[in-house]
Structures are given as C-alpha cells and as structure tokens.
Amino acid sequence: MRVVMPGFNLSLTARSGQCFRFVQLQDGAYHLVAHGHQLYLHDLGGGSFDLSCDQQTFDRLWHDYFDLGRNYDALEALGTGEDPYLASALRYARGMRILRQEPFETLMAFIISQRKSIPAITRCVSQLALRFGEQIAPGVHAFPTPGALARASDEDLAACGLGYRVPFISQSARLVHEGRIDLGALADLPDAQLAASLMTLPGVGVKVASCVMLFAYQRMDAFPVDVWIDRVLRQHYPTGFPFERYKGVAGILQQYLFCYARHQAGRAAGG
DNA sequence: GTCCAGGGTAAGC
DNA sequence: GCTTACCATGGA
C-alpha cells in the first residue's frame, strides 16, 4: 500500500542504532521484523512510501511503531541560536524517529550491546531470531519469546556470538519468563521506578536501562550516555547538557546527537 | 599486533 | 559515594 509519512527519514531511522532488525535490500528498500510481523518499506521520495501491509495493520501496528502520532517538527525550533551543535544535529538527522519497540526484544538487544559495535549487535540479534524465534515467513524469524531464550542452552546462546553476555541474557530471560519481572506492568511506573526495576536484571545498568526506557517505553527524558554521547557532552557541553531546557524531548535529542556524532566521525575517517 | 565497540560487575577505597 | 580490572567477540 502507498502511505504518506511527511518528513519521515527511513534510511536514518533504520541505521540509527536503536533497532537491529532492519535489513537494506539490493534495490535500496528495507525489510523489518517487529511485533511478530515483517514489513518491506520502499522510500518513493517526497514523504511517500510503499509498504507491504494493509491499511488495518498499518493503523493498528506500524503507525505507532514509527511514532507517527508525535509532532517532531517542534524539535526544529530548539537549539537554534543558543545551541548550534544541536541545531546541526537536528538539521543532519531531520526526519529520524524514535521507534516504539517491544520491551523484551529491546531489553535483550541492549544487554547484548555492551562493548559491541552496531553491526555486531545486529548479527547477534539476527542469530538469536534465526535459532530461537518463531518462523513467521520463509527464512524470516520473529524475535524469540522470553521462554525460548530461557530454555536455550549456554552453548547455543554462545554460538550467537554473545560472549561473556550469555549468563546476562539467560538469567534476564528467565526472570521475565518466570514472571519475576513483568515488562508490561513496568509501563505504569514513573521513570525513576522503571529504571530501578530494569536495573535489577543482570546485565542492565544505567545506560542499558535508559535505552530500553527510550526505545521501548517512550520515556523521552531517558538519556542514554554511551561512548559517543560521552564525547559529545565533553566536547560540546562542557558545562553540562541543559536537560531542563529540553525537558520532555531530551532523549529524542540524544538520538539526533548520537547519529550526528557518528556521521561526523565517519566523514573524518574518510567514510 | 593494537584499538575500539550504544557497559556491567565486583572489588577496593 | 568514587575508581579500576576484567569480561568475549569481531572489525578496522
């Protein structure tokens, strides 16, 4: 079906490091697996996209997944003048959106993310889906359920390239599967309690919890600080990031800063 | 060979 | 509260 998503930047969103289930195809289109569904997306330009779903599935699932109910245009007014670096980041990554991902998959993906590059994380998540996820189409697998990962052997998990994170994944999956942590119920908690609850899981610290809050629970004040953002803060915000000024959208801005910083580094490296 | 990657944990202070 | 060593793996 043909859909108009004004200003939506598919390419940047797909490569932004918040979701590891986008695959770019030969013709430039993207294939995505989320919420037990697959979706092909073709950017036709001018805000038009060709999607491999019907209207009902789009309205019920993908509309919210791509956070289309939120007005990102208001971000453009921020940063101008007082915050030129943020203005540059917003200009570069205009149209990128914060995806509304599944809590369990996001939790597992960002436990894996520690000390790994985005391509390496993508490989691990893909392997987990291939080995333990339900096949939803020929050669296409959903992300595994908590039970499937809880039952997986350490050897099979290690074969996915998880390294020393195997017990983190195994134990956290078990705690979710056994109901010791109810990821659905966590959505009702305020930010501080949500963060504290997530951090009771093995392999989850402040940064991973922040990513899960931002990318799965729509907590737009969650502000993950990884090595890239740490550099940005030290180089461009030596007196501290103005969280109060950006209250309610700081996490979104963080994602723009993250992508912009990586883009700049890529250019400097000649990529 | 070295260094780095969307860090967390445990030990030590 | 704060630093520090260590943790597997793959790519540059």
mmCIF file of N, CA, C and O in Angstrom, chain A residues 181-244:
data_model
loop_
_atom_site.group_PDB
_atom_site.id
_atom_site.type_symbol
_atom_site.label_atom_id
_atom_site.label_comp_id
_atom_site.label_asym_id
_atom_site.label_seq_id
_atom_site.Cartn_x
_atom_site.Cartn_y
_atom_site.Cartn_z
ATOM 1 N N ILE A 181 9.781 -10.435 36.748
ATOM 2 C CA ILE A 181 9.697 -9.061 36.228
ATOM 3 C C ILE A 181 8.604 -9.043 35.169
ATOM 4 O O ILE A 181 8.651 -9.817 34.215
ATOM 5 N N ASP A 182 7.604 -8.177 35.349
ATOM 6 C CA ASP A 182 6.507 -8.056 34.392
ATOM 7 C C ASP A 182 6.742 -6.820 33.533
ATOM 8 O O ASP A 182 6.451 -5.695 33.955
ATOM 9 N N LEU A 183 7.291 -7.054 32.332
ATOM 10 C CA LEU A 183 7.669 -5.921 31.489
ATOM 11 C C LEU A 183 6.454 -5.082 31.091
ATOM 12 O O LEU A 183 6.576 -3.877 30.881
ATOM 13 N N GLY A 184 5.296 -5.730 30.994
ATOM 14 C CA GLY A 184 4.084 -4.973 30.667
ATOM 15 C C GLY A 184 3.672 -4.059 31.801
ATOM 16 O O GLY A 184 3.310 -2.891 31.581
ATOM 17 N N ALA A 185 3.748 -4.574 33.004
ATOM 18 C CA ALA A 185 3.335 -3.781 34.166
ATOM 19 C C ALA A 185 4.287 -2.612 34.421
ATOM 20 O O ALA A 185 3.887 -1.594 34.992
ATOM 21 N N LEU A 186 5.546 -2.756 33.987
ATOM 22 C CA LEU A 186 6.519 -1.684 34.212
ATOM 23 C C LEU A 186 6.117 -0.397 33.501
ATOM 24 O O LEU A 186 6.543 0.693 33.886
ATOM 25 N N ALA A 187 5.275 -0.529 32.469
ATOM 26 C CA ALA A 187 4.868 0.650 31.702
ATOM 27 C C ALA A 187 4.094 1.645 32.561
ATOM 28 O O ALA A 187 4.008 2.823 32.223
ATOM 29 N N ASP A 188 3.514 1.174 33.661
ATOM 30 C CA ASP A 188 2.732 2.059 34.531
ATOM 31 C C ASP A 188 3.589 2.819 35.525
ATOM 32 O O ASP A 188 3.090 3.697 36.224
ATOM 33 N N LEU A 189 4.873 2.467 35.624
ATOM 34 C CA LEU A 189 5.738 3.085 36.627
ATOM 35 C C LEU A 189 6.296 4.419 36.131
ATOM 36 O O LEU A 189 6.533 4.589 34.933
ATOM 37 N N PRO A 190 6.514 5.354 37.050
ATOM 38 C CA PRO A 190 7.233 6.579 36.691
ATOM 39 C C PRO A 190 8.680 6.265 36.335
ATOM 40 O O PRO A 190 9.189 5.190 36.660
ATOM 41 N N ASP A 191 9.342 7.214 35.687
ATOM 42 C CA ASP A 191 10.676 6.980 35.139
ATOM 43 C C ASP A 191 11.649 6.369 36.151
ATOM 44 O O ASP A 191 12.325 5.381 35.845
ATOM 45 N N ALA A 192 11.733 6.953 37.334
ATOM 46 C CA ALA A 192 12.737 6.507 38.303
ATOM 47 C C ALA A 192 12.508 5.057 38.723
ATOM 48 O O ALA A 192 13.451 4.271 38.803
ATOM 49 N N GLN A 193 11.245 4.701 38.959
ATOM 50 C CA GLN A 193 10.943 3.334 39.368
ATOM 51 C C GLN A 193 11.135 2.350 38.218
ATOM 52 O O GLN A 193 11.550 1.210 38.435
ATOM 53 N N LEU A 194 10.800 2.793 37.012
ATOM 54 C CA LEU A 194 11.019 1.947 35.836
ATOM 55 C C LEU A 194 12.504 1.646 35.680
ATOM 56 O O LEU A 194 12.898 0.491 35.482
ATOM 57 N N ALA A 195 13.318 2.675 35.781
ATOM 58 C CA ALA A 195 14.768 2.487 35.665
ATOM 59 C C ALA A 195 15.277 1.537 36.746
ATOM 60 O O ALA A 195 16.058 0.624 36.464
ATOM 61 N N ALA A 196 14.839 1.751 37.974
ATOM 62 C CA ALA A 196 15.301 0.911 39.087
ATOM 63 C C ALA A 196 14.890 -0.541 38.877
ATOM 64 O O ALA A 196 15.671 -1.458 39.147
ATOM 65 N N SER A 197 13.667 -0.758 38.391
ATOM 66 C CA SER A 197 13.204 -2.126 38.158
ATOM 67 C C SER A 197 14.018 -2.803 37.066
ATOM 68 O O SER A 197 14.410 -3.968 37.203
ATOM 69 N N LEU A 198 14.275 -2.083 35.968
ATOM 70 C CA LEU A 198 15.063 -2.666 34.881
ATOM 71 C C LEU A 198 16.470 -3.020 35.361
ATOM 72 O O LEU A 198 17.035 -4.045 34.976
ATOM 73 N N MET A 199 17.015 -2.187 36.223
ATOM 74 C CA MET A 199 18.394 -2.400 36.661
ATOM 75 C C MET A 199 18.537 -3.518 37.687
ATOM 76 O O MET A 199 19.659 -3.855 38.075
ATOM 77 N N THR A 200 17.419 -4.108 38.107
ATOM 78 C CA THR A 200 17.527 -5.306 38.938
ATOM 79 C C THR A 200 17.898 -6.525 38.090
ATOM 80 O O THR A 200 18.295 -7.552 38.633
ATOM 81 N N LEU A 201 17.756 -6.399 36.783
ATOM 82 C CA LEU A 201 18.080 -7.515 35.887
ATOM 83 C C LEU A 201 19.584 -7.580 35.647
ATOM 84 O O LEU A 201 20.232 -6.537 35.488
ATOM 85 N N PRO A 202 20.147 -8.794 35.616
ATOM 86 C CA PRO A 202 21.589 -8.921 35.369
ATOM 87 C C PRO A 202 21.965 -8.429 33.972
ATOM 88 O O PRO A 202 21.293 -8.743 32.990
ATOM 89 N N GLY A 203 23.020 -7.638 33.896
ATOM 90 C CA GLY A 203 23.467 -7.090 32.624
ATOM 91 C C GLY A 203 22.847 -5.765 32.286
ATOM 92 O O GLY A 203 23.119 -5.206 31.222
ATOM 93 N N VAL A 204 21.984 -5.254 33.179
ATOM 94 C CA VAL A 204 21.325 -3.977 32.930
ATOM 95 C C VAL A 204 21.821 -2.942 33.931
ATOM 96 O O VAL A 204 21.586 -3.074 35.130
ATOM 97 N N GLY A 205 22.510 -1.929 33.435
ATOM 98 C CA GLY A 205 22.932 -0.795 34.241
ATOM 99 C C GLY A 205 22.197 0.447 33.782
ATOM 100 O O GLY A 205 21.175 0.367 33.102
ATOM 101 N N VAL A 206 22.743 1.599 34.132
ATOM 102 C CA VAL A 206 22.070 2.863 33.826
ATOM 103 C C VAL A 206 21.885 3.057 32.325
ATOM 104 O O VAL A 206 20.812 3.444 31.862
ATOM 105 N N LYS A 207 22.918 2.762 31.553
ATOM 106 C CA LYS A 207 22.846 3.042 30.122
ATOM 107 C C LYS A 207 21.854 2.126 29.418
ATOM 108 O O LYS A 207 21.046 2.582 28.603
ATOM 109 N N VAL A 208 21.940 0.824 29.684
ATOM 110 C CA VAL A 208 21.023 -0.114 29.037
ATOM 111 C C VAL A 208 19.580 0.190 29.445
ATOM 112 O O VAL A 208 18.671 0.189 28.610
ATOM 113 N N ALA A 209 19.374 0.488 30.724
ATOM 114 C CA ALA A 209 18.027 0.830 31.188
ATOM 115 C C ALA A 209 17.512 2.060 30.451
ATOM 116 O O ALA A 209 16.335 2.118 30.055
ATOM 117 N N SER A 210 18.377 3.047 30.242
ATOM 118 C CA SER A 210 17.972 4.258 29.535
ATOM 119 C C SER A 210 17.542 3.959 28.109
ATOM 120 O O SER A 210 16.557 4.510 27.618
ATOM 121 N N CYS A 211 18.274 3.075 27.441
ATOM 122 C CA CYS A 211 17.926 2.709 26.070
ATOM 123 C C CYS A 211 16.568 2.010 26.023
ATOM 124 O O CYS A 211 15.747 2.293 25.152
ATOM 125 N N VAL A 212 16.332 1.103 26.954
ATOM 126 C CA VAL A 212 15.054 0.396 26.983
ATOM 127 C C VAL A 212 13.916 1.378 27.267
ATOM 128 O O VAL A 212 12.850 1.317 26.660
ATOM 129 N N MET A 213 14.144 2.297 28.176
ATOM 130 C CA MET A 213 13.123 3.290 28.511
ATOM 131 C C MET A 213 12.787 4.163 27.311
ATOM 132 O O MET A 213 11.621 4.461 27.047
ATOM 133 N N LEU A 214 13.818 4.570 26.581
ATOM 134 C CA LEU A 214 13.611 5.479 25.445
ATOM 135 C C LEU A 214 13.024 4.770 24.236
ATOM 136 O O LEU A 214 12.106 5.280 23.588
ATOM 137 N N PHE A 215 13.558 3.575 23.940
ATOM 138 C CA PHE A 215 13.205 2.910 22.689
ATOM 139 C C PHE A 215 12.023 1.941 22.811
ATOM 140 O O PHE A 215 11.498 1.484 21.805
ATOM 141 N N ALA A 216 11.630 1.611 24.049
ATOM 142 C CA ALA A 216 10.515 0.667 24.214
ATOM 143 C C ALA A 216 9.384 1.214 25.072
ATOM 144 O O ALA A 216 8.248 0.776 24.927
ATOM 145 N N TYR A 217 9.692 2.159 25.958
ATOM 146 C CA TYR A 217 8.655 2.669 26.863
ATOM 147 C C TYR A 217 8.314 4.136 26.619
ATOM 148 O O TYR A 217 7.619 4.744 27.425
ATOM 149 N N GLN A 218 8.829 4.685 25.540
ATOM 150 C CA GLN A 218 8.500 6.067 25.168
ATOM 151 C C GLN A 218 8.788 7.053 26.290
ATOM 152 O O GLN A 218 8.041 8.008 26.497
ATOM 153 N N ARG A 219 9.896 6.835 27.014
ATOM 154 C CA ARG A 219 10.289 7.790 28.057
ATOM 155 C C ARG A 219 11.268 8.767 27.421
ATOM 156 O O ARG A 219 12.478 8.513 27.379
ATOM 157 N N MET A 220 10.742 9.865 26.923
ATOM 158 C CA MET A 220 11.548 10.774 26.118
ATOM 159 C C MET A 220 12.547 11.596 26.917
ATOM 160 O O MET A 220 13.340 12.330 26.344
ATOM 161 N N ASP A 221 12.501 11.477 28.245
ATOM 162 C CA ASP A 221 13.536 12.114 29.059
ATOM 163 C C ASP A 221 14.688 11.167 29.366
ATOM 164 O O ASP A 221 15.696 11.582 29.945
ATOM 165 N N ALA A 222 14.536 9.893 29.019
ATOM 166 C CA ALA A 222 15.651 8.956 29.189
ATOM 167 C C ALA A 222 16.772 9.367 28.240
ATOM 168 O O ALA A 222 16.534 9.632 27.064
ATOM 169 N N PHE A 223 17.985 9.411 28.757
ATOM 170 C CA PHE A 223 19.115 9.991 28.017
ATOM 171 C C PHE A 223 20.314 9.045 28.090
ATOM 172 O O PHE A 223 21.199 9.199 28.922
ATOM 173 N N PRO A 224 20.338 8.045 27.213
ATOM 174 C CA PRO A 224 21.443 7.076 27.255
ATOM 175 C C PRO A 224 22.783 7.738 26.948
ATOM 176 O O PRO A 224 22.899 8.473 25.964
ATOM 177 N N VAL A 225 23.757 7.482 27.797
ATOM 178 C CA VAL A 225 25.107 8.014 27.583
ATOM 179 C C VAL A 225 26.053 6.860 27.276
ATOM 180 O O VAL A 225 26.455 6.120 28.166
ATOM 181 N N ASP A 226 26.380 6.705 26.015
ATOM 182 C CA ASP A 226 27.365 5.708 25.595
ATOM 183 C C ASP A 226 28.667 6.445 25.286
ATOM 184 O O ASP A 226 28.821 7.607 25.624
ATOM 185 N N VAL A 227 29.611 5.753 24.684
ATOM 186 C CA VAL A 227 30.914 6.387 24.449
ATOM 187 C C VAL A 227 30.796 7.578 23.489
ATOM 188 O O VAL A 227 31.544 8.547 23.614
ATOM 189 N N TRP A 228 29.857 7.509 22.546
ATOM 190 C CA TRP A 228 29.684 8.607 21.584
ATOM 191 C C TRP A 228 29.077 9.837 22.250
ATOM 192 O O TRP A 228 29.580 10.956 22.091
ATOM 193 N N ILE A 229 28.007 9.623 23.010
ATOM 194 C CA ILE A 229 27.361 10.748 23.690
ATOM 195 C C ILE A 229 28.285 11.328 24.749
ATOM 196 O O ILE A 229 28.313 12.542 24.967
ATOM 197 N N ASP A 230 29.077 10.469 25.381
ATOM 198 C CA ASP A 230 30.028 10.954 26.372
ATOM 199 C C ASP A 230 31.009 11.924 25.723
ATOM 200 O O ASP A 230 31.340 12.966 26.289
ATOM 201 N N ARG A 231 31.472 11.600 24.522
ATOM 202 C CA ARG A 231 32.361 12.501 23.791
ATOM 203 C C ARG A 231 31.660 13.808 23.445
ATOM 204 O O ARG A 231 32.223 14.894 23.595
ATOM 205 N N VAL A 232 30.419 13.695 22.984
ATOM 206 C CA VAL A 232 29.649 14.892 22.623
ATOM 207 C C VAL A 232 29.499 15.808 23.837
ATOM 208 O O VAL A 232 29.691 17.029 23.744
ATOM 209 N N LEU A 233 29.176 15.222 24.973
ATOM 210 C CA LEU A 233 28.959 16.023 26.177
ATOM 211 C C LEU A 233 30.251 16.715 26.604
ATOM 212 O O LEU A 233 30.245 17.885 27.002
ATOM 213 N N ARG A 234 31.358 15.988 26.531
ATOM 214 C CA ARG A 234 32.626 16.581 26.965
ATOM 215 C C ARG A 234 33.094 17.670 26.006
ATOM 216 O O ARG A 234 33.643 18.684 26.430
ATOM 217 N N GLN A 235 32.874 17.452 24.707
ATOM 218 C CA GLN A 235 33.400 18.391 23.718
ATOM 219 C C GLN A 235 32.482 19.590 23.481
ATOM 220 O O GLN A 235 32.949 20.698 23.234
ATOM 221 N N HIS A 236 31.163 19.361 23.541
ATOM 222 C CA HIS A 236 30.231 20.413 23.137
ATOM 223 C C HIS A 236 29.357 20.926 24.274
ATOM 224 O O HIS A 236 28.674 21.931 24.110
ATOM 225 N N TYR A 237 29.331 20.225 25.391
ATOM 226 C CA TYR A 237 28.557 20.689 26.550
ATOM 227 C C TYR A 237 29.414 20.602 27.819
ATOM 228 O O TYR A 237 29.055 19.903 28.763
ATOM 229 N N PRO A 238 30.552 21.292 27.831
ATOM 230 C CA PRO A 238 31.490 21.165 28.959
ATOM 231 C C PRO A 238 30.884 21.624 30.291
ATOM 232 O O PRO A 238 31.320 21.185 31.352
ATOM 233 N N THR A 239 29.881 22.487 30.237
ATOM 234 C CA THR A 239 29.242 22.941 31.488
ATOM 235 C C THR A 239 27.991 22.140 31.808
ATOM 236 O O THR A 239 27.260 22.474 32.742
ATOM 237 N N GLY A 240 27.739 21.084 31.036
ATOM 238 C CA GLY A 240 26.580 20.232 31.310
ATOM 239 C C GLY A 240 25.502 20.383 30.261
ATOM 240 O O GLY A 240 25.312 21.465 29.694
ATOM 241 N N PHE A 241 24.811 19.305 29.975
ATOM 242 C CA PHE A 241 23.722 19.342 28.999
ATOM 243 C C PHE A 241 22.487 19.989 29.641
ATOM 244 O O PHE A 241 22.131 19.642 30.772
ATOM 245 N N PRO A 242 21.853 20.918 28.956
ATOM 246 C CA PRO A 242 20.699 21.634 29.547
ATOM 247 C C PRO A 242 19.418 20.799 29.549
ATOM 248 O O PRO A 242 18.486 21.047 28.769
ATOM 249 N N PHE A 243 19.371 19.828 30.452
ATOM 250 C CA PHE A 243 18.221 18.916 30.487
ATOM 251 C C PHE A 243 16.916 19.657 30.759
ATOM 252 O O PHE A 243 15.870 19.285 30.218
ATOM 253 N N GLU A 244 16.972 20.672 31.594
ATOM 254 C CA GLU A 244 15.735 21.383 31.932
ATOM 255 C C GLU A 244 15.139 22.066 30.707
ATOM 256 O O GLU A 244 13.934 22.056 30.498
#
